[in-house]
Every structure is written in structure tokens, then in C-alpha cells.
PDB file of C-alpha atoms and ligand atoms in Angstrom:
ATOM      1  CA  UNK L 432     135.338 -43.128 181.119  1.00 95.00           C
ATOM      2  CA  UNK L 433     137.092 -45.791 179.225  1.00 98.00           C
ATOM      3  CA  UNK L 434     138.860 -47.681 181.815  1.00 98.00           C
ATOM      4  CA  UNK L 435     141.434 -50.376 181.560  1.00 98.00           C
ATOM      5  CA  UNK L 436     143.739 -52.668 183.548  1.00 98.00           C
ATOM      6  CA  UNK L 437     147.385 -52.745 183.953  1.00 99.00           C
ATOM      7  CA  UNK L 438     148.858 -56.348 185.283  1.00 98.00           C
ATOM      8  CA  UNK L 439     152.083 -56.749 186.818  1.00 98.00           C
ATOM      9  CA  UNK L 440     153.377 -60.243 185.798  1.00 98.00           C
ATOM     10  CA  UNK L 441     157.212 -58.716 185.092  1.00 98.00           C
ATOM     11  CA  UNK L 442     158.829 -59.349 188.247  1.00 97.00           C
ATOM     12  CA  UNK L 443     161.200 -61.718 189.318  1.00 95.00           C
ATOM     13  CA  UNK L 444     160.145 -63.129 192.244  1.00 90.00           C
ATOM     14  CA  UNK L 445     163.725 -62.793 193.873  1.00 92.00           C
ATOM     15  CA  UNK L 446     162.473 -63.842 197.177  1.00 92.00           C
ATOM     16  CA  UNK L 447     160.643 -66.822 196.621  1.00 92.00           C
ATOM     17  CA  UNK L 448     163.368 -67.755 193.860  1.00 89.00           C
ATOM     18  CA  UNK L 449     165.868 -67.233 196.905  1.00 90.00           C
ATOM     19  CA  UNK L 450     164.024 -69.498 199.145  1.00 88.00           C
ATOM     20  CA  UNK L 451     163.839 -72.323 196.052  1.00 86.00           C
ATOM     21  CA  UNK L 452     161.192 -71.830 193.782  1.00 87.00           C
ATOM     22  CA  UNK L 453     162.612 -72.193 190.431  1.00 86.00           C
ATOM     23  CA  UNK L 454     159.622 -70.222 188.503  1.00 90.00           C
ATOM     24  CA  UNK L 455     158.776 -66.507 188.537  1.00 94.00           C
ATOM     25  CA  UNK L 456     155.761 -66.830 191.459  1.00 94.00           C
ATOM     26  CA  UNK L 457     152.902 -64.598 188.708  1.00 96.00           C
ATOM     27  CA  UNK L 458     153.429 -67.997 186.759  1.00 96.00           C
ATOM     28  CA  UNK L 459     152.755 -70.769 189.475  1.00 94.00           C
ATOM     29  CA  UNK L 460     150.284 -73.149 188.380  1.00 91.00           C
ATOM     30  CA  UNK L 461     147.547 -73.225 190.180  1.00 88.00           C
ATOM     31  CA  UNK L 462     144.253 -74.822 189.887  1.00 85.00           C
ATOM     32  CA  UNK L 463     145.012 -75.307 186.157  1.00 89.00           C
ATOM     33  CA  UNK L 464     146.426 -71.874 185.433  1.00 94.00           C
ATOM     34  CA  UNK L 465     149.295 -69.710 186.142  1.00 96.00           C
ATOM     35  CA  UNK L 466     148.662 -67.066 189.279  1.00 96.00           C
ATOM     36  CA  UNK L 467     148.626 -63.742 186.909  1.00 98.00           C
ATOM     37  CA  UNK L 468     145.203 -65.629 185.277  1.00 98.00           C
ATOM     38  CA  UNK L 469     143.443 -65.334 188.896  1.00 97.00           C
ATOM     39  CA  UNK L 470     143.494 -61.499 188.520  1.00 97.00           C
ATOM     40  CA  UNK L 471     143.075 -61.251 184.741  1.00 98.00           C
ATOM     41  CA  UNK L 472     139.698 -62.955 185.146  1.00 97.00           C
ATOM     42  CA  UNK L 473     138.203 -61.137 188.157  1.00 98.00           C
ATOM     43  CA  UNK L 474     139.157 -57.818 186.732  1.00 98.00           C
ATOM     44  CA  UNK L 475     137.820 -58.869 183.082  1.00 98.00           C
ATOM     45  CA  UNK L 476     134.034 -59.284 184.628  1.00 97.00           C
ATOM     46  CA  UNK L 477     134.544 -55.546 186.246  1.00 98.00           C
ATOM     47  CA  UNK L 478     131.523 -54.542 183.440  1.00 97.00           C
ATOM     48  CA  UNK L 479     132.928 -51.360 183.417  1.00 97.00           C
ATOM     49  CA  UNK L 480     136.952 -52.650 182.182  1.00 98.00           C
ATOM     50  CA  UNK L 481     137.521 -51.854 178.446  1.00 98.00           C
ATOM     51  CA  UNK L 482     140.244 -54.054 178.119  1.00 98.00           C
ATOM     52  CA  UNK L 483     143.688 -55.442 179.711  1.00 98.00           C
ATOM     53  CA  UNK L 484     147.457 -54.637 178.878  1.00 98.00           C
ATOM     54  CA  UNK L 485     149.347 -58.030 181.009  1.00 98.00           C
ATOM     55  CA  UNK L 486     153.321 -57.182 181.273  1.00 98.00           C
ATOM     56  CA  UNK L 487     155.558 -59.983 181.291  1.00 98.00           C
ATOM     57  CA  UNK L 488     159.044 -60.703 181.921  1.00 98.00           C
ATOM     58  CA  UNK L 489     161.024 -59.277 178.612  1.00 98.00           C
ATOM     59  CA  UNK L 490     163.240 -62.607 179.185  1.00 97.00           C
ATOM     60  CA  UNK L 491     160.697 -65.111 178.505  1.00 97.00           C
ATOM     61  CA  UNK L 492     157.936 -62.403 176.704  1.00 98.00           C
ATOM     62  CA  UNK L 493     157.279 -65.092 173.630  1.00 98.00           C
ATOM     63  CA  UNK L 494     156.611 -68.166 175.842  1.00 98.00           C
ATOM     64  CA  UNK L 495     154.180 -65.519 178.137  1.00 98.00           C
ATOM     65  CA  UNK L 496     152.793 -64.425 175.373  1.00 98.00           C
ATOM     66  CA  UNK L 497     151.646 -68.059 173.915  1.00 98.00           C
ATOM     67  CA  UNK L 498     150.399 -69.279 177.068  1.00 98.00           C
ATOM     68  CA  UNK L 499     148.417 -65.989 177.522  1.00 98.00           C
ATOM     69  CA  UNK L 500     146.703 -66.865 174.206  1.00 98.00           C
ATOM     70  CA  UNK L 501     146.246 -70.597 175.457  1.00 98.00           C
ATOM     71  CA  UNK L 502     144.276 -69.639 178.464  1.00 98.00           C
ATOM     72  CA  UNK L 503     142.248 -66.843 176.387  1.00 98.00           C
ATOM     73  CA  UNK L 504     141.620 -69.621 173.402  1.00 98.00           C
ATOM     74  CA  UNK L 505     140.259 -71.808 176.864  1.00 97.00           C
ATOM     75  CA  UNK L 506     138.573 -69.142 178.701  1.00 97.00           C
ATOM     76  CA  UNK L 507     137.791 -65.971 176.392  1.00 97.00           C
ATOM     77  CA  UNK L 508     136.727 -62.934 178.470  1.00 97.00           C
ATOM     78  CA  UNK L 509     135.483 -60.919 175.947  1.00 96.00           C
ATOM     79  CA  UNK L 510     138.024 -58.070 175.936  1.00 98.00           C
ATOM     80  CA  UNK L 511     141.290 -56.474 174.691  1.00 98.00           C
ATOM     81  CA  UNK L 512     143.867 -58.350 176.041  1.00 98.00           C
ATOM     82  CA  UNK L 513     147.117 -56.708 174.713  1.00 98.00           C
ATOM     83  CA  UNK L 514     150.958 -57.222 176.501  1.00 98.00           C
ATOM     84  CA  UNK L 515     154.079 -55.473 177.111  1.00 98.00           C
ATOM     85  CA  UNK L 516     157.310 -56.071 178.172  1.00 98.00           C
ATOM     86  CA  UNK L 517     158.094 -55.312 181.841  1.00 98.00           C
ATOM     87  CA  UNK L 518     161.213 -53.101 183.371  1.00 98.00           C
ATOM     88  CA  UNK L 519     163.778 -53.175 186.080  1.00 98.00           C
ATOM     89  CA  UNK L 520     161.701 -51.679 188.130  1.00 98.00           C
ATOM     90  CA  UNK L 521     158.124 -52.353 189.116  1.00 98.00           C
ATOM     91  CA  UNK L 522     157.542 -48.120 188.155  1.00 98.00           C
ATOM     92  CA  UNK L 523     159.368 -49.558 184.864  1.00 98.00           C
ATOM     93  CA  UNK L 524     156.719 -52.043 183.776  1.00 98.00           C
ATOM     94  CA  UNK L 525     153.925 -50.026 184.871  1.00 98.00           C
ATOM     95  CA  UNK L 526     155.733 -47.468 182.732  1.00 98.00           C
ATOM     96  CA  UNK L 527     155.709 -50.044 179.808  1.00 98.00           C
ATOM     97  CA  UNK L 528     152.153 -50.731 180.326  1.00 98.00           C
ATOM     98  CA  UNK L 529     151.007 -47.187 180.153  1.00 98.00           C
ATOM     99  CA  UNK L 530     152.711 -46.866 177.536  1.00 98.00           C
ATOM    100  CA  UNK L 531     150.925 -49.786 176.072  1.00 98.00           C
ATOM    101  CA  UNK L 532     146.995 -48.822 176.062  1.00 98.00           C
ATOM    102  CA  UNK L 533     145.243 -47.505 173.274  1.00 98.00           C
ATOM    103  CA  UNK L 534     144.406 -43.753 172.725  1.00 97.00           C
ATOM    104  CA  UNK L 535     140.646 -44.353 173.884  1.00 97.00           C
ATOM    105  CA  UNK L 536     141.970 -44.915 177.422  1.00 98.00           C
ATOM    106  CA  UNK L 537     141.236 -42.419 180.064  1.00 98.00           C
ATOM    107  CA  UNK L 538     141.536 -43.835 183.636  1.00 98.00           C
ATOM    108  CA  UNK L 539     143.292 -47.525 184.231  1.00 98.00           C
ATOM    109  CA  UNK L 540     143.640 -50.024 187.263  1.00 98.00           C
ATOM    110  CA  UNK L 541     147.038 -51.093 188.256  1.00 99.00           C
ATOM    111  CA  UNK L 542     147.523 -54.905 189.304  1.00 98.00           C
ATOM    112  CA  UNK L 543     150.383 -56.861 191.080  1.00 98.00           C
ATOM    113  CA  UNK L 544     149.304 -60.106 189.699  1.00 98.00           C
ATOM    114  CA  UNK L 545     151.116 -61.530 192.937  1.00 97.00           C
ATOM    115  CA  UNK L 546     147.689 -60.411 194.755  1.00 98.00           C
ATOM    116  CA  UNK L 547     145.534 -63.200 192.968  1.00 97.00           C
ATOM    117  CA  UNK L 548     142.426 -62.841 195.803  1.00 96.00           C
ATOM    118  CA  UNK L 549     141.431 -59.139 194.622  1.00 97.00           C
ATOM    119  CA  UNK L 550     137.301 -59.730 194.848  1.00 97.00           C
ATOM    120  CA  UNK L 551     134.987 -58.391 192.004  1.00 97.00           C
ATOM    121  CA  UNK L 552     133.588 -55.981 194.775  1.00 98.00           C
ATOM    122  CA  UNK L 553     137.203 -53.923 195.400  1.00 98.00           C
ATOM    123  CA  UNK L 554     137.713 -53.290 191.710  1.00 98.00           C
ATOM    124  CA  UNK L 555     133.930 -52.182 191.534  1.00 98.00           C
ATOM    125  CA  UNK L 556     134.395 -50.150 194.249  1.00 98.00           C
ATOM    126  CA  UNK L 557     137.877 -48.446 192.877  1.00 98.00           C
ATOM    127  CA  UNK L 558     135.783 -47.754 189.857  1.00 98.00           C
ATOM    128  CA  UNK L 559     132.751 -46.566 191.338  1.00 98.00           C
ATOM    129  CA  UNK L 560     134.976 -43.905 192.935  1.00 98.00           C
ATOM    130  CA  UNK L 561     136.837 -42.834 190.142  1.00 98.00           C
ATOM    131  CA  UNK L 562     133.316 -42.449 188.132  1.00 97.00           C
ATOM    132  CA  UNK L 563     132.692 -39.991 191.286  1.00 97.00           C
ATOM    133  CA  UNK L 564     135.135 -37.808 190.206  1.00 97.00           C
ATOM    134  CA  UNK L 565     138.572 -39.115 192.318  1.00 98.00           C
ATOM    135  CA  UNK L 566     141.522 -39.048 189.985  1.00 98.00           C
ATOM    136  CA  UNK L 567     143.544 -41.249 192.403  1.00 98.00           C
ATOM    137  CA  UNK L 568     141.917 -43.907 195.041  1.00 98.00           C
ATOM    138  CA  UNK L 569     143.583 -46.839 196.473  1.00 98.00           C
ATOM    139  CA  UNK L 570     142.435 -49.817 198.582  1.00 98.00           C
ATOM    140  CA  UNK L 571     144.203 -49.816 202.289  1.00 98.00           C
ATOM    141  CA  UNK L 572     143.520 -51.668 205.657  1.00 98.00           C
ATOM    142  CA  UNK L 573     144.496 -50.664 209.288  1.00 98.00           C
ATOM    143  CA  UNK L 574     147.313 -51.684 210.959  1.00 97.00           C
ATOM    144  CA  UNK L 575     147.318 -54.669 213.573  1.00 94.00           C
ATOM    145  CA  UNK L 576     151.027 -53.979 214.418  1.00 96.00           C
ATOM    146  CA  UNK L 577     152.448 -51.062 215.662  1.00 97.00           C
ATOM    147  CA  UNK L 578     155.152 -49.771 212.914  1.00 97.00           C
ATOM    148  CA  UNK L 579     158.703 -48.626 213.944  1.00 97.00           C
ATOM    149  CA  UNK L 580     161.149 -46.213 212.399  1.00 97.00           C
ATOM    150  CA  UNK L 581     165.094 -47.846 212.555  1.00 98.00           C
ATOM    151  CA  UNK L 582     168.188 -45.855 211.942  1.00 98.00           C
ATOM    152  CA  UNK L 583     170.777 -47.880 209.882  1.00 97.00           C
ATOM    153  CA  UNK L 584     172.151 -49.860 213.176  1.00 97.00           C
ATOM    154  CA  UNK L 585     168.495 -50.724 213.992  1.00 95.00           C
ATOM    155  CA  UNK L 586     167.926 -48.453 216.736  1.00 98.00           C
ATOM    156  CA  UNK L 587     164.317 -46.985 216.742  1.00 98.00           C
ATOM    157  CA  UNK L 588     164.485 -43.418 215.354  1.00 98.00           C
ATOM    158  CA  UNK L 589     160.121 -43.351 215.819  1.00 98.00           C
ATOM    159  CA  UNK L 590     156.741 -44.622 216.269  1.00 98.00           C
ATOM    160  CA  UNK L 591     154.239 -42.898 214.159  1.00 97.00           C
ATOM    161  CA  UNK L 592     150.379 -42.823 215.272  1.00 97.00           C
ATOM    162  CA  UNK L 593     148.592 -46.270 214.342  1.00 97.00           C
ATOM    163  CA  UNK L 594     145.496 -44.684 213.733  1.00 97.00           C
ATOM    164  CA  UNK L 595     147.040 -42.732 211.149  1.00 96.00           C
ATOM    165  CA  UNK L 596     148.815 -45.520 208.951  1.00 98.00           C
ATOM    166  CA  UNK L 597     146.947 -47.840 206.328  1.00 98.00           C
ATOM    167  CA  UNK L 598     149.155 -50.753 204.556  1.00 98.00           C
ATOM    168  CA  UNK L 599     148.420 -50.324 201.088  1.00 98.00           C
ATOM    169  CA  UNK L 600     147.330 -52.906 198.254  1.00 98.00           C
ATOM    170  CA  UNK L 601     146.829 -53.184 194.624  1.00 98.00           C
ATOM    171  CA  UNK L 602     144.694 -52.428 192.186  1.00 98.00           C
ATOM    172  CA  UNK L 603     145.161 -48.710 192.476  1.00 98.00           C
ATOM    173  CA  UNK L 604     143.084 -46.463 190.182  1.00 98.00           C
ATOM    174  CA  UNK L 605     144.081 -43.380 188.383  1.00 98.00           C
ATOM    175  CA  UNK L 606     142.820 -40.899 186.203  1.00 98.00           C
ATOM    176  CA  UNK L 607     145.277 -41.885 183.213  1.00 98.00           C
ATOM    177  CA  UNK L 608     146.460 -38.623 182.222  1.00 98.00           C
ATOM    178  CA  UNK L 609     147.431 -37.749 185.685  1.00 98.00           C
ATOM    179  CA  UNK L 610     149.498 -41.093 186.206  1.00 98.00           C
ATOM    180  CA  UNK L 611     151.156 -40.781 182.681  1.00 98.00           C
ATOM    181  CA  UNK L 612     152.050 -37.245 184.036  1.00 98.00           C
ATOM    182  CA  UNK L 613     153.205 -38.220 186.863  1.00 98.00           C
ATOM    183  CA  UNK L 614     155.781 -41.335 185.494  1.00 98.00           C
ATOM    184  CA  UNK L 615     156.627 -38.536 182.990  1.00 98.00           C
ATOM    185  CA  UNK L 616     158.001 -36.273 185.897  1.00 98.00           C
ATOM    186  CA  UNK L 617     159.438 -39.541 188.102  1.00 98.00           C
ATOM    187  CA  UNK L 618     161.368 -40.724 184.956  1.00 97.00           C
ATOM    188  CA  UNK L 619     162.648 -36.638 184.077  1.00 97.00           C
ATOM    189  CA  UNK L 620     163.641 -36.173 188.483  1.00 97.00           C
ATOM    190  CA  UNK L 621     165.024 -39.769 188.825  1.00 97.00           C
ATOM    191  CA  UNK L 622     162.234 -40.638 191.179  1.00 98.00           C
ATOM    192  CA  UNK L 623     162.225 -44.768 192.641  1.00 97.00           C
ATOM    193  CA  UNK L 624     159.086 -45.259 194.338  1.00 97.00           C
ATOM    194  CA  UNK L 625     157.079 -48.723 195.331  1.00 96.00           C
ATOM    195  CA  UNK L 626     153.980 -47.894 194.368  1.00 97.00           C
ATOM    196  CA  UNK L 627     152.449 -45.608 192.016  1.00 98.00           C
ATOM    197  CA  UNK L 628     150.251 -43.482 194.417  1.00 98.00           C
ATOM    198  CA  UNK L 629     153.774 -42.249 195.734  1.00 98.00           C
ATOM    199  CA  UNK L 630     154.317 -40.342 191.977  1.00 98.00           C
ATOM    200  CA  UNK L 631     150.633 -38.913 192.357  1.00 98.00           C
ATOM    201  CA  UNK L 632     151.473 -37.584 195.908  1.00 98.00           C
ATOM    202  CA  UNK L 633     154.742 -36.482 194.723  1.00 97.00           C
ATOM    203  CA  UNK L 634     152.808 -34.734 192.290  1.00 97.00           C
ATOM    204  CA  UNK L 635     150.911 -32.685 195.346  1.00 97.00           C
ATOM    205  CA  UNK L 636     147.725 -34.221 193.603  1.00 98.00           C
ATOM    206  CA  UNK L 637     144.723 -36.026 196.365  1.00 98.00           C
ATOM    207  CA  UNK L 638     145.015 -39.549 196.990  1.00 98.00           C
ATOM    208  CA  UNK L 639     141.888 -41.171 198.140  1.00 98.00           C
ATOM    209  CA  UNK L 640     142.371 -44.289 200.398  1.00 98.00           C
ATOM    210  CA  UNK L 641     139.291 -46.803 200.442  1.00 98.00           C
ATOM    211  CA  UNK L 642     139.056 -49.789 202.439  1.00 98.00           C
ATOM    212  CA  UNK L 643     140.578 -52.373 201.307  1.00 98.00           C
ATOM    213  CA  UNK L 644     140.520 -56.025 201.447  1.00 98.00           C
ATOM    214  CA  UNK L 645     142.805 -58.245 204.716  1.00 97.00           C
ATOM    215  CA  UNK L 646     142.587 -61.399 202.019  1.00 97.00           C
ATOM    216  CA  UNK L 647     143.935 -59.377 199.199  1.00 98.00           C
ATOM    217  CA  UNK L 648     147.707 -60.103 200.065  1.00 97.00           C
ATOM    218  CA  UNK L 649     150.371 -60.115 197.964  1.00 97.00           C
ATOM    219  CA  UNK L 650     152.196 -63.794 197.756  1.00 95.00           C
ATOM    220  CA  UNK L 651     155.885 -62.496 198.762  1.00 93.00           C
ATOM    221  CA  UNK L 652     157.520 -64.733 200.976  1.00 91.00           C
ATOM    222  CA  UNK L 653     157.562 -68.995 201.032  1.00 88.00           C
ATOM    223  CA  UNK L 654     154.826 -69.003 203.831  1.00 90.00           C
ATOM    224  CA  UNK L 655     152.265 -66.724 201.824  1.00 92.00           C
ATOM    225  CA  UNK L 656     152.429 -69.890 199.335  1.00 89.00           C
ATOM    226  CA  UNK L 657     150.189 -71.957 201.573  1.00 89.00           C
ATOM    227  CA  UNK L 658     147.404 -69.219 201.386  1.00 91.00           C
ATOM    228  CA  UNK L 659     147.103 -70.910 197.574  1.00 88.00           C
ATOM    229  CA  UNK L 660     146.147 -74.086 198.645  1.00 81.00           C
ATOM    230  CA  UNK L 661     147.715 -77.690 198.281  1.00 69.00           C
ATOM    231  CA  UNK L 662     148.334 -77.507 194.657  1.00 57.00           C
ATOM    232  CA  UNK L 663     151.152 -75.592 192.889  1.00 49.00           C
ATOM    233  CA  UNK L 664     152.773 -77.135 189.914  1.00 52.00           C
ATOM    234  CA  UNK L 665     155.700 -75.006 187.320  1.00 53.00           C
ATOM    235  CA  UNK L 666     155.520 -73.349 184.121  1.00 52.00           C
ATOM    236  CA  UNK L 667     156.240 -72.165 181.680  1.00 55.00           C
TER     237      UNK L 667
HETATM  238  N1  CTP P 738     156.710 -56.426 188.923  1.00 95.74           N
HETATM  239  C1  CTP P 738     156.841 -56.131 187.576  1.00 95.74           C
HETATM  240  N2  CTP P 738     158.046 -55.680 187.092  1.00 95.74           N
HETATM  241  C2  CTP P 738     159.109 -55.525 187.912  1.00 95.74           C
HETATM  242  C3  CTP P 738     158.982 -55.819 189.303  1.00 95.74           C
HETATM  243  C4  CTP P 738     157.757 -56.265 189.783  1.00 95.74           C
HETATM  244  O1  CTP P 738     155.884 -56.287 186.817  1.00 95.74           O
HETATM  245  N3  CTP P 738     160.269 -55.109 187.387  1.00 95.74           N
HETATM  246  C5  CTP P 738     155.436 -56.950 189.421  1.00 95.74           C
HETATM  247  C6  CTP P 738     155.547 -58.354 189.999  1.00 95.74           C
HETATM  248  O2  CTP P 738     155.382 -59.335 188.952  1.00 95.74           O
HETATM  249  C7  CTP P 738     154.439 -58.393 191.021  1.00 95.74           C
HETATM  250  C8  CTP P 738     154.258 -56.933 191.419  1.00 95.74           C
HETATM  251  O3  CTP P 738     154.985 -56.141 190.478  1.00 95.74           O
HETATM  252  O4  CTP P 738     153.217 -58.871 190.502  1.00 95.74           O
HETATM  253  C9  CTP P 738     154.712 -56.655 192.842  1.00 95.74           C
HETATM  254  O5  CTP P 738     156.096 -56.895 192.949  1.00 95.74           O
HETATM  255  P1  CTP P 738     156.777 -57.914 193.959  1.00 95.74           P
HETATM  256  O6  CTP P 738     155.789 -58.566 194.818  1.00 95.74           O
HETATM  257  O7  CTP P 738     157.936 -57.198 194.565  1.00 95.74           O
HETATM  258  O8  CTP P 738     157.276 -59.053 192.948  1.00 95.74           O
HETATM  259  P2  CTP P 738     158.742 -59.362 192.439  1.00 95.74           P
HETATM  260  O9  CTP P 738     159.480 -58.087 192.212  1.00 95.74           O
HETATM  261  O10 CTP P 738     158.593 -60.292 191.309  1.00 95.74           O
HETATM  262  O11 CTP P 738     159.348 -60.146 193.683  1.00 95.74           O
HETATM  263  P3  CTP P 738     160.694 -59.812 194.493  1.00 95.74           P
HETATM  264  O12 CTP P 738     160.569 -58.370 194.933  1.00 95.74           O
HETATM  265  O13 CTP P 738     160.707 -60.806 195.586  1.00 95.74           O
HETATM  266  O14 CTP P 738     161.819 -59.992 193.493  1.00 95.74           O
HETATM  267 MG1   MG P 739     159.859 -56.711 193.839  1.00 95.74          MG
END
């Protein structure tokens, strides 16, 4: 297995940059780097990882690209690190990233870089289960809430079984050929989806849920900021 990473750094951050923060959130400084180098370096001592395709932001892709090769000429991890430009979409730059990795490649991890606490241990164990054979395994944690369905006015349409729900998180792992085949068919039927498990299961292929991690959250909203600690400067 030749197994690589997919980053997420592409997105726009509309919802912090709607509640004031005036840079893209993957590249808020933090503890001397930008957020999308948190989960570049855990994922680049997986031993297993090949290498790393980071998509950035078309818009600003030449400044990205220049401080990626700052913090690699500071902190060399000892692997491929090759880019792409991002999408619309989130499927888009995952798309775009796929696209991206060499012909060696056969299974990948996909990473919002907004989830900078992703341990060393979850990727291992993503990996670990793809080595066992699973083409498609993602990390997911029980629900504390209960989870209701709302019609349009916001009436409650239904309550499905707790037990049965998991909130999903990032990296997910794939068996590459099956996720290129299954963007192939999403971008040929017009498919939108949020995550790319969603393609695989559209696909009628298994998707194998492992635990995940409650401190691998994904910095969304303004409050979720705090969970980085005093210290957040801007760039680029
Ligand atoms: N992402 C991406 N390309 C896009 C959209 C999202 O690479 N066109 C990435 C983001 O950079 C992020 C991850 O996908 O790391 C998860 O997306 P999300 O948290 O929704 O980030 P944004 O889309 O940037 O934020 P928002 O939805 O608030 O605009
Ligand atoms: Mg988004």
C-alpha cells in the first residue's frame, strides 16, 4: 500500500470571516505557524504516509505555496509535499487533490486542515484498518445530543435512534481507486455531498466507522477559536 494524504486548506472560512476574522481560518497563526501546518506534521510522522498533496485557495495559491516551502525549509518532514489548487466545493478540492497524487498511490487520507488536534494514534489507526483490508473507514463519536429532523418552517418531521447516529470527523481513509471512482460518478450524476464517505455509500460500497477522537473538532464557528489557545496572529 502506498498511502498518502490529502489536506483541505481551500476553503473560505465564510463563517468565521462573517463573524470578523479577516484571514481564511487553515491560515491562522498559531504557535509560530499557520493551522493547516498542525495537521501536515502529525500526519507526516504516520511511518506508513508516502507523501502529502496540501490544496490551497486558487486565489492566493502563489503566496500558499511560498509559505508552504518556508515552513518545510524550517521543519522538513522528510516527504513529498506536492499542492493543488482547491474548488468551489469542498468535493471540488478533494477532487483537485486526487487528481494531484502520483501514479504510485493506492489508498490516501483525507484532511480538513480546520481539525488541527487529529493525534498520531487516529491516523495509525485509519491505516492499520485499511492495511486489514477496509477500502473505506472513518473516525466517528457518539452523540451527546439527541438529533432532530425539521421541515422547512422548523417543525420536527423526526427523531432518529441515538444509539444509531455517530458525528463524523476527518481524516477519512479510502482505497484510492474506489474514491477516484466514486468522484468520477458524483461529478458525471451531479452529486453535492459534505463528506466523501457519502460518494462511497452512494456507491453501495461498506463504510467502516471507527472511533474517533471528542478533541478532534473542526474550528467552525468564533467560539471553537478559544480551543487554540491565547495566541492567534494573521497571515499570509
Ligand atoms: N475546504 C476546501 N475547499 C473548499 C471548501 C472547504 O479545501 N472549497 C476545506 C476547508 O479549508 C476546511 C475543510 O474543507 O479545512 C472543511 O470545510 P469547512 O470547515 O466548511 O471550511 P470552510 O468551507 O473554509 O468554512 P465555511 O464553510 O465556514 O466557509
Ligand atoms: Mg465550508
Amino acid at each position: 500500500m502506498s498511502l498518502w494524504a490529502v489536506i483541505l486548506a481551500a476553503g473560505s472560512g465564510s463563517r468565521l470571516a462573517s463573524a470578523g476574522l479577516s484571514v481564511r481560518k487553515q491560515f491562522l497563526m498559531h504557535d509560530g505557524a499557520p493551522l493547516f501546518w498542525r495537521s501536515l506534521r502529525t500526519l507526516s510522522r504516520l511511518p506508513e504516509l508516502a507523501g502529502l498533496v496540501v490544496v490551497f485557495p486558487p486565489e492566493i495559491f502563489d503566496e500558499s505555496r511560498a509559505l508552504l516551502r518556508d515552513l518545510l525549509a524550517r521543519e522538513p518532514v522528510g516527504l513529498p509535499c506536492l499542492t493543488a489548487p482547491g474548488g468551489a466545493r469542498r468535493q471540488d478540492s478533494v477532487a483537485s487533490g486526487l487528481f494531484a497524487l502520483p501514479g504510485q498511490a493506492s489508498a490516501v487520507l483525507v484532511h480538513d486542515s480546520a481539525r488541527p488536534f487529529l493525534t498520531p494514534d487516529l491516523a495509525a489507526r485509519l491505516s492499520d484498518a485499511l492495511a486489514r483490508g477496509s477500502k473505506a473507514v472513518i473516525p466517528g463519536i457518539a452523540l451527546a445530543d439527541t438529533i432532530k429532523c425539521v421541515d422547512a418552517d422548523g417543525r420536527v418531521t423526526a427523531t432518529p435512534e441515538r444509539a444509531n447516529l455517530r458525528a463524523v470527523q476527518t481524516p477519512q481513509a479510502f482505497d484510492l481507486a474506489l474514491l477516484r471512482a466514486a468522484h468520477a460518478r458524483a461529478a458525471d450524476e451531479g452529486w453535492d455531498v459534505t463528506d466523501d464517505a457519502m460518494l462511497v455509500e452512494r456507491l453501495g460500497e461498506p463504510v467502516l466507522i471507527i472511533e474517533g477522537e471528542p478533541g478532534n473538532v473542526k474550528i467552525t464557528n468564533p467560539e471553537d477559536l478559544r480551543l487554540l489557545g491565547p495566541k492567534e496572529e494573521e497571515v499570509p
